[in-house]
PDB file of C-alpha atoms in Angstrom:
ATOM      1  CA  MET A   1      15.253   0.014 -70.969  1.00 60.00           C
ATOM      2  CA  ASN A   2      18.629  -1.655 -71.047  1.00 64.00           C
ATOM      3  CA  PHE A   3      19.098  -2.539 -67.384  1.00 62.00           C
ATOM      4  CA  PHE A   4      22.760  -3.423 -67.875  1.00 68.00           C
ATOM      5  CA  GLU A   5      23.755  -0.254 -69.727  1.00 66.00           C
ATOM      6  CA  THR A   6      25.875   1.524 -67.091  1.00 63.00           C
ATOM      7  CA  SER A   7      27.030   4.455 -69.205  1.00 64.00           C
ATOM      8  CA  TYR A   8      23.768   6.312 -68.501  1.00 58.00           C
ATOM      9  CA  THR A   9      23.594   6.020 -64.716  1.00 57.00           C
ATOM     10  CA  LYS A  10      25.060   4.000 -61.882  1.00 58.00           C
ATOM     11  CA  ASN A  11      21.537   3.389 -60.592  1.00 57.00           C
ATOM     12  CA  GLY A  12      19.680   0.605 -62.364  1.00 55.00           C
ATOM     13  CA  ARG A  13      15.998   1.535 -62.215  1.00 59.00           C
ATOM     14  CA  ALA A  14      12.859  -0.249 -63.330  1.00 65.00           C
ATOM     15  CA  VAL A  15       9.129  -0.276 -62.605  1.00 69.00           C
ATOM     16  CA  PHE A  16       7.399  -3.408 -61.353  1.00 75.00           C
ATOM     17  CA  SER A  17       4.166  -4.353 -59.631  1.00 81.00           C
ATOM     18  CA  LEU A  18       4.028  -5.127 -55.916  1.00 79.00           C
ATOM     19  CA  SER A  19       2.508  -8.477 -56.854  1.00 82.00           C
ATOM     20  CA  ASP A  20       5.795  -9.354 -58.584  1.00 85.00           C
ATOM     21  CA  LEU A  21       7.410  -9.494 -55.157  1.00 82.00           C
ATOM     22  CA  GLY A  22       5.367 -12.557 -54.291  1.00 84.00           C
ATOM     23  CA  LYS A  23       4.825 -11.450 -50.697  1.00 82.00           C
ATOM     24  CA  TYR A  24       3.927  -7.912 -49.738  1.00 81.00           C
ATOM     25  CA  LYS A  25       1.493  -5.830 -47.712  1.00 79.00           C
ATOM     26  CA  ASP A  26      -0.238  -2.749 -49.063  1.00 81.00           C
ATOM     27  CA  ALA A  27       0.844   0.291 -47.042  1.00 78.00           C
ATOM     28  CA  ARG A  28      -2.789   1.402 -46.818  1.00 81.00           C
ATOM     29  CA  ASP A  29      -3.510  -1.671 -44.692  1.00 83.00           C
ATOM     30  CA  LEU A  30      -0.978  -0.798 -41.993  1.00 78.00           C
ATOM     31  CA  SER A  31      -2.687   0.035 -38.725  1.00 78.00           C
ATOM     32  CA  ARG A  32       0.017   2.293 -37.281  1.00 79.00           C
ATOM     33  CA  LEU A  33       3.662   3.306 -37.613  1.00 84.00           C
ATOM     34  CA  ASP A  34       6.066   3.000 -34.698  1.00 90.00           C
ATOM     35  CA  TYR A  35       9.420   3.922 -36.251  1.00 94.00           C
ATOM     36  CA  LEU A  36      10.691   6.372 -38.835  1.00 93.00           C
ATOM     37  CA  LEU A  37      14.191   6.274 -40.337  1.00 95.00           C
ATOM     38  CA  ILE A  38      15.828   9.425 -41.735  1.00 92.00           C
ATOM     39  CA  LEU A  39      18.685   8.378 -44.018  1.00 89.00           C
ATOM     40  CA  ASN A  40      21.889  10.409 -44.027  1.00 86.00           C
ATOM     41  CA  TRP A  41      24.715   9.525 -46.436  1.00 86.00           C
ATOM     42  CA  ASN A  42      27.808  11.029 -44.826  1.00 88.00           C
ATOM     43  CA  GLU A  43      31.545  10.418 -44.658  1.00 89.00           C
ATOM     44  CA  ASN A  44      32.827  11.859 -41.407  1.00 91.00           C
ATOM     45  CA  ILE A  45      31.501  11.788 -37.837  1.00 95.00           C
ATOM     46  CA  ILE A  46      27.829  10.803 -38.233  1.00 94.00           C
ATOM     47  CA  PRO A  47      27.164   7.449 -36.499  1.00 97.00           C
ATOM     48  CA  ALA A  48      25.562   4.489 -38.234  1.00 97.00           C
ATOM     49  CA  VAL A  49      22.448   5.189 -36.146  1.00 98.00           C
ATOM     50  CA  ALA A  50      21.264   7.848 -33.693  1.00 97.00           C
ATOM     51  CA  ARG A  51      17.961   8.194 -31.839  1.00 98.00           C
ATOM     52  CA  LEU A  52      16.366  11.636 -32.139  1.00 97.00           C
ATOM     53  CA  THR A  53      14.027  13.674 -29.996  1.00 95.00           C
ATOM     54  CA  GLN A  54      10.858  14.982 -31.622  1.00 95.00           C
ATOM     55  CA  THR A  55      12.370  18.415 -32.257  1.00 95.00           C
ATOM     56  CA  GLN A  56      15.650  16.966 -33.529  1.00 96.00           C
ATOM     57  CA  ALA A  57      13.657  14.745 -35.874  1.00 95.00           C
ATOM     58  CA  ALA A  58      11.975  17.794 -37.432  1.00 94.00           C
ATOM     59  CA  ALA A  59      15.363  19.491 -37.830  1.00 94.00           C
ATOM     60  CA  TYR A  60      17.117  16.542 -39.479  1.00 93.00           C
ATOM     61  CA  PHE A  61      14.098  15.926 -41.693  1.00 92.00           C
ATOM     62  CA  MET A  62      14.496  19.506 -42.928  1.00 91.00           C
ATOM     63  CA  LEU A  63      18.261  19.165 -43.354  1.00 91.00           C
ATOM     64  CA  GLY A  64      17.960  16.037 -45.511  1.00 86.00           C
ATOM     65  CA  GLU A  65      21.744  15.600 -45.527  1.00 84.00           C
ATOM     66  CA  THR A  66      23.089  13.237 -48.159  1.00 77.00           C
ATOM     67  CA  THR A  67      25.658  12.846 -50.902  1.00 69.00           C
ATOM     68  CA  GLY A  68      24.124  13.122 -54.355  1.00 59.00           C
ATOM     69  CA  THR A  69      24.033  10.100 -56.652  1.00 55.00           C
ATOM     70  CA  SER A  70      23.792   9.758 -60.408  1.00 52.00           C
ATOM     71  CA  ALA A  71      20.008   9.609 -60.009  1.00 54.00           C
ATOM     72  CA  GLY A  72      20.136  13.387 -59.631  1.00 55.00           C
ATOM     73  CA  GLY A  73      22.322  13.841 -62.700  1.00 55.00           C
ATOM     74  CA  LYS A  74      25.937  14.945 -63.001  1.00 61.00           C
ATOM     75  CA  ALA A  75      25.146  18.248 -61.272  1.00 61.00           C
ATOM     76  CA  GLU A  76      24.421  16.401 -58.009  1.00 55.00           C
ATOM     77  CA  GLU A  77      26.528  13.248 -58.197  1.00 58.00           C
ATOM     78  CA  GLY A  78      29.209  13.176 -55.489  1.00 63.00           C
ATOM     79  CA  LYS A  79      28.201  16.517 -53.986  1.00 70.00           C
ATOM     80  CA  PHE A  80      27.082  16.927 -50.377  1.00 72.00           C
ATOM     81  CA  LEU A  81      23.477  18.142 -50.346  1.00 73.00           C
ATOM     82  CA  ARG A  82      20.950  19.454 -47.841  1.00 80.00           C
ATOM     83  CA  VAL A  83      17.445  18.989 -49.229  1.00 78.00           C
ATOM     84  CA  PRO A  84      14.224  18.861 -47.123  1.00 81.00           C
ATOM     85  CA  GLY A  85      12.745  15.391 -46.783  1.00 68.00           C
ATOM     86  CA  THR A  86       9.754  15.643 -49.117  1.00 69.00           C
ATOM     87  CA  ASN A  87      11.343  17.852 -51.746  1.00 61.00           C
ATOM     88  CA  PRO A  88      10.049  18.336 -54.436  1.00 63.00           C
ATOM     89  CA  PHE A  89       6.627  16.955 -53.474  1.00 70.00           C
ATOM     90  CA  PHE A  90       5.587  19.508 -50.836  1.00 75.00           C
ATOM     91  CA  PRO A  91       3.290  22.139 -52.402  1.00 78.00           C
ATOM     92  CA  LEU A  92       3.707  24.897 -49.784  1.00 79.00           C
ATOM     93  CA  ARG A  93       6.672  26.931 -48.542  1.00 85.00           C
ATOM     94  CA  GLN A  94       9.609  24.642 -47.740  1.00 83.00           C
ATOM     95  CA  GLY A  95       9.940  25.717 -44.117  1.00 86.00           C
ATOM     96  CA  MET A  96       6.428  24.575 -43.356  1.00 89.00           C
ATOM     97  CA  GLN A  97       7.561  20.966 -43.880  1.00 87.00           C
ATOM     98  CA  GLY A  98       9.445  20.952 -40.604  1.00 90.00           C
ATOM     99  CA  VAL A  99       6.546  22.464 -38.688  1.00 91.00           C
ATOM    100  CA  ARG A 100       4.089  19.994 -40.219  1.00 91.00           C
ATOM    101  CA  PHE A 101       6.441  17.096 -39.480  1.00 91.00           C
ATOM    102  CA  HIS A 102       6.704  18.204 -35.850  1.00 93.00           C
ATOM    103  CA  ASP A 103       2.896  18.454 -35.620  1.00 93.00           C
ATOM    104  CA  LEU A 104       2.510  14.924 -37.020  1.00 91.00           C
ATOM    105  CA  LEU A 105       4.798  13.572 -34.308  1.00 92.00           C
ATOM    106  CA  ASP A 106       2.582  15.331 -31.760  1.00 90.00           C
ATOM    107  CA  SER A 107      -0.559  13.664 -33.071  1.00 91.00           C
ATOM    108  CA  HIS A 108       1.076  10.321 -33.815  1.00 89.00           C
ATOM    109  CA  PRO A 109       4.136   9.745 -31.590  1.00 90.00           C
ATOM    110  CA  MET A 110       6.806   7.456 -33.011  1.00 93.00           C
ATOM    111  CA  GLU A 111      10.504   6.888 -32.521  1.00 96.00           C
ATOM    112  CA  VAL A 112      12.683   8.579 -35.135  1.00 96.00           C
ATOM    113  CA  PHE A 113      16.221   7.511 -36.004  1.00 98.00           C
ATOM    114  CA  LEU A 114      18.995   9.044 -38.077  1.00 96.00           C
ATOM    115  CA  MET A 115      20.874   6.424 -40.111  1.00 96.00           C
ATOM    116  CA  ASN A 116      24.179   7.063 -41.849  1.00 94.00           C
ATOM    117  CA  THR A 117      24.511   4.690 -44.801  1.00 92.00           C
ATOM    118  CA  GLY A 118      27.844   6.113 -45.940  1.00 91.00           C
ATOM    119  CA  ARG A 119      31.137   6.028 -44.060  1.00 93.00           C
ATOM    120  CA  VAL A 120      32.765   7.183 -40.848  1.00 96.00           C
ATOM    121  CA  GLY A 121      36.272   8.596 -40.646  1.00 95.00           C
ATOM    122  CA  GLY A 122      36.655   9.817 -44.213  1.00 93.00           C
ATOM    123  CA  LYS A 123      36.076   9.141 -47.883  1.00 90.00           C
ATOM    124  CA  GLU A 124      36.529   5.821 -49.668  1.00 90.00           C
ATOM    125  CA  ASP A 125      40.119   6.611 -50.626  1.00 92.00           C
ATOM    126  CA  ASP A 126      41.041   7.303 -46.973  1.00 94.00           C
ATOM    127  CA  GLY A 127      42.460   4.101 -45.476  1.00 93.00           C
ATOM    128  CA  ARG A 128      41.519   5.268 -41.986  1.00 95.00           C
ATOM    129  CA  SER A 129      37.805   5.312 -42.789  1.00 96.00           C
ATOM    130  CA  LYS A 130      35.192   2.583 -42.447  1.00 97.00           C
ATOM    131  CA  LYS A 131      32.146   1.782 -44.596  1.00 96.00           C
ATOM    132  CA  VAL A 132      28.710   1.342 -43.069  1.00 96.00           C
ATOM    133  CA  LYS A 133      27.810  -1.761 -45.044  1.00 95.00           C
ATOM    134  CA  ILE A 134      24.410  -3.213 -45.898  1.00 93.00           C
ATOM    135  CA  PRO A 135      24.685  -5.942 -43.207  1.00 95.00           C
ATOM    136  CA  HIS A 136      25.325  -3.190 -40.619  1.00 96.00           C
ATOM    137  CA  SER A 137      22.251  -1.240 -41.691  1.00 96.00           C
ATOM    138  CA  SER A 138      20.186  -4.422 -41.764  1.00 95.00           C
ATOM    139  CA  ALA A 139      21.280  -5.291 -38.231  1.00 97.00           C
ATOM    140  CA  ILE A 140      20.333  -1.793 -37.080  1.00 97.00           C
ATOM    141  CA  VAL A 141      16.850  -1.935 -38.617  1.00 96.00           C
ATOM    142  CA  LYS A 142      16.271  -5.371 -37.080  1.00 96.00           C
ATOM    143  CA  ALA A 143      17.463  -4.160 -33.665  1.00 97.00           C
ATOM    144  CA  ILE A 144      15.228  -1.069 -33.853  1.00 97.00           C
ATOM    145  CA  ALA A 145      12.190  -3.259 -34.528  1.00 94.00           C
ATOM    146  CA  GLU A 146      13.171  -5.607 -31.693  1.00 95.00           C
ATOM    147  CA  GLN A 147      14.087  -2.720 -29.369  1.00 95.00           C
ATOM    148  CA  SER A 148      17.390  -4.397 -28.569  1.00 97.00           C
ATOM    149  CA  ILE A 149      19.722  -1.394 -28.926  1.00 96.00           C
ATOM    150  CA  LYS A 150      21.422   0.032 -25.837  1.00 94.00           C
ATOM    151  CA  TRP A 151      21.667   3.825 -26.013  1.00 97.00           C
ATOM    152  CA  THR A 152      23.797   6.543 -24.464  1.00 96.00           C
ATOM    153  CA  ASP A 153      23.815  10.332 -24.759  1.00 96.00           C
ATOM    154  CA  ASP A 154      26.094  11.943 -27.333  1.00 96.00           C
ATOM    155  CA  GLY A 155      27.805  14.967 -25.838  1.00 92.00           C
ATOM    156  CA  ASP A 156      28.435  16.703 -29.153  1.00 94.00           C
ATOM    157  CA  PHE A 157      25.058  16.738 -30.914  1.00 95.00           C
ATOM    158  CA  GLY A 158      22.569  15.964 -28.150  1.00 94.00           C
ATOM    159  CA  TYR A 159      21.034  12.899 -29.736  1.00 96.00           C
ATOM    160  CA  GLU A 160      21.508   9.334 -28.487  1.00 97.00           C
ATOM    161  CA  VAL A 161      24.072   6.972 -29.997  1.00 97.00           C
ATOM    162  CA  ALA A 162      24.193   3.205 -29.692  1.00 97.00           C
ATOM    163  CA  LEU A 163      26.345   1.495 -27.101  1.00 96.00           C
ATOM    164  CA  ASP A 164      25.605  -1.891 -28.592  1.00 94.00           C
ATOM    165  CA  VAL A 165      23.700  -3.283 -31.576  1.00 96.00           C
ATOM    166  CA  PRO A 166      23.295  -7.060 -31.969  1.00 96.00           C
ATOM    167  CA  GLY A 167      25.105  -8.126 -35.127  1.00 94.00           C
ATOM    168  CA  ILE A 168      27.590  -5.212 -35.164  1.00 96.00           C
ATOM    169  CA  ASP A 169      30.937  -5.921 -33.553  1.00 94.00           C
ATOM    170  CA  ASP A 170      32.619  -2.615 -34.415  1.00 96.00           C
ATOM    171  CA  PRO A 171      31.719   0.121 -31.877  1.00 96.00           C
ATOM    172  CA  GLU A 172      33.514   2.765 -33.971  1.00 97.00           C
ATOM    173  CA  LEU A 173      30.702   2.627 -36.534  1.00 97.00           C
ATOM    174  CA  LEU A 174      28.258   3.378 -33.733  1.00 97.00           C
ATOM    175  CA  GLN A 175      30.385   6.027 -32.026  1.00 97.00           C
ATOM    176  CA  PRO A 176      32.740   7.651 -34.567  1.00 97.00           C
ATOM    177  CA  ARG A 177      34.378   9.696 -31.792  1.00 97.00           C
ATOM    178  CA  ARG A 178      36.078   6.473 -30.685  1.00 97.00           C
ATOM    179  CA  LEU A 179      37.611   6.012 -34.134  1.00 97.00           C
ATOM    180  CA  TYR A 180      38.975   9.570 -34.148  1.00 97.00           C
ATOM    181  CA  GLU A 181      40.293   9.180 -30.597  1.00 97.00           C
ATOM    182  CA  ARG A 182      42.101   5.945 -31.461  1.00 97.00           C
ATOM    183  CA  GLN A 183      43.626   7.531 -34.557  1.00 97.00           C
ATOM    184  CA  SER A 184      44.668  10.704 -32.652  1.00 97.00           C
ATOM    185  CA  ARG A 185      42.443  12.864 -34.897  1.00 97.00           C
ATOM    186  CA  MET A 186      40.440  14.688 -32.228  1.00 97.00           C
ATOM    187  CA  GLU A 187      41.327  18.144 -33.553  1.00 97.00           C
ATOM    188  CA  GLU A 188      39.838  17.085 -36.891  1.00 96.00           C
ATOM    189  CA  TYR A 189      36.807  15.627 -35.092  1.00 97.00           C
ATOM    190  CA  GLN A 190      36.133  18.855 -33.160  1.00 97.00           C
ATOM    191  CA  GLY A 191      36.473  20.783 -36.387  1.00 96.00           C
ATOM    192  CA  PHE A 192      33.726  18.669 -37.923  1.00 95.00           C
ATOM    193  CA  VAL A 193      31.502  19.199 -34.869  1.00 96.00           C
ATOM    194  CA  GLU A 194      31.836  22.977 -35.032  1.00 96.00           C
ATOM    195  CA  ARG A 195      31.429  23.108 -38.812  1.00 94.00           C
ATOM    196  CA  LEU A 196      28.343  20.872 -38.900  1.00 93.00           C
ATOM    197  CA  LYS A 197      26.621  22.825 -36.125  1.00 95.00           C
ATOM    198  CA  ARG A 198      27.337  26.138 -37.848  1.00 95.00           C
ATOM    199  CA  GLU A 199      26.286  24.958 -41.318  1.00 93.00           C
ATOM    200  CA  ARG A 200      23.145  23.285 -40.009  1.00 93.00           C
ATOM    201  CA  ARG A 201      22.034  26.413 -38.155  1.00 94.00           C
ATOM    202  CA  GLU A 202      22.651  28.481 -41.267  1.00 93.00           C
ATOM    203  CA  SER A 203      20.777  25.989 -43.451  1.00 93.00           C
ATOM    204  CA  LEU A 204      17.725  25.864 -41.170  1.00 94.00           C
ATOM    205  CA  GLY A 205      17.865  29.633 -40.668  1.00 92.00           C
ATOM    206  CA  ARG A 206      16.921  30.109 -44.326  1.00 92.00           C
ATOM    207  CA  TYR A 207      13.394  28.859 -43.598  1.00 92.00           C
ATOM    208  CA  SER A 208      11.427  31.639 -41.939  1.00 91.00           C
ATOM    209  CA  ASP A 209       8.513  29.306 -41.143  1.00 91.00           C
ATOM    210  CA  LEU A 210      10.569  27.058 -38.876  1.00 92.00           C
ATOM    211  CA  THR A 211      10.147  27.523 -35.138  1.00 93.00           C
ATOM    212  CA  GLU A 212      13.183  28.575 -33.129  1.00 93.00           C
ATOM    213  CA  ASP A 213      13.267  25.327 -31.149  1.00 94.00           C
ATOM    214  CA  ILE A 214      13.674  23.320 -34.382  1.00 94.00           C
ATOM    215  CA  VAL A 215      16.574  25.533 -35.473  1.00 93.00           C
ATOM    216  CA  ARG A 216      18.191  25.254 -32.027  1.00 94.00           C
ATOM    217  CA  ALA A 217      17.878  21.456 -32.076  1.00 94.00           C
ATOM    218  CA  VAL A 218      21.090  21.180 -34.110  1.00 92.00           C
ATOM    219  CA  SER A 219      23.162  23.424 -31.823  1.00 84.00           C
TER     220      SER A 219
END
């Protein structure tokens, strides 16, 4: 492998042993899990972090919204995708993933969060947009573990968005509606809300195994 050869892929990938990290803990030794993060790479109105209900968590796990990278080849790079969370490693019908995920949260309750690691307000070439940077995501993960985030209800999607996250001084990353309001783009914002709800319902509706409450969780 030539790690510095960028003509093949933008993602540099290599295999190494956990022991090479110097300090690590084997996942099999963990006693319990308290938090689960569902990553969403988006470029419009998805906040840097949102707290989900159990049913919403199953829905967003099934949606698996992201923008494809070069790791998926040229056919996926740059395209917006909706791929269930464990694809392609789930051996049964795809829709059963969401039901199984919901059942696991019943037997082992944990808090589930949706994290946008992309942008809010538009694509990279849109000067009105803002990037959710690595320090922002790091601050969010730290605050989740420390339970120091203040939450409020989001009136558009029904999940909770952050009022305040220690280490993030830009509330528009946490509540994209505020960015669109300040920039007088609320018609565009409402268009995104309606489109995302419609597309998400249609996407989840393809899985006959999903329960109706999981499908409705994105309405």
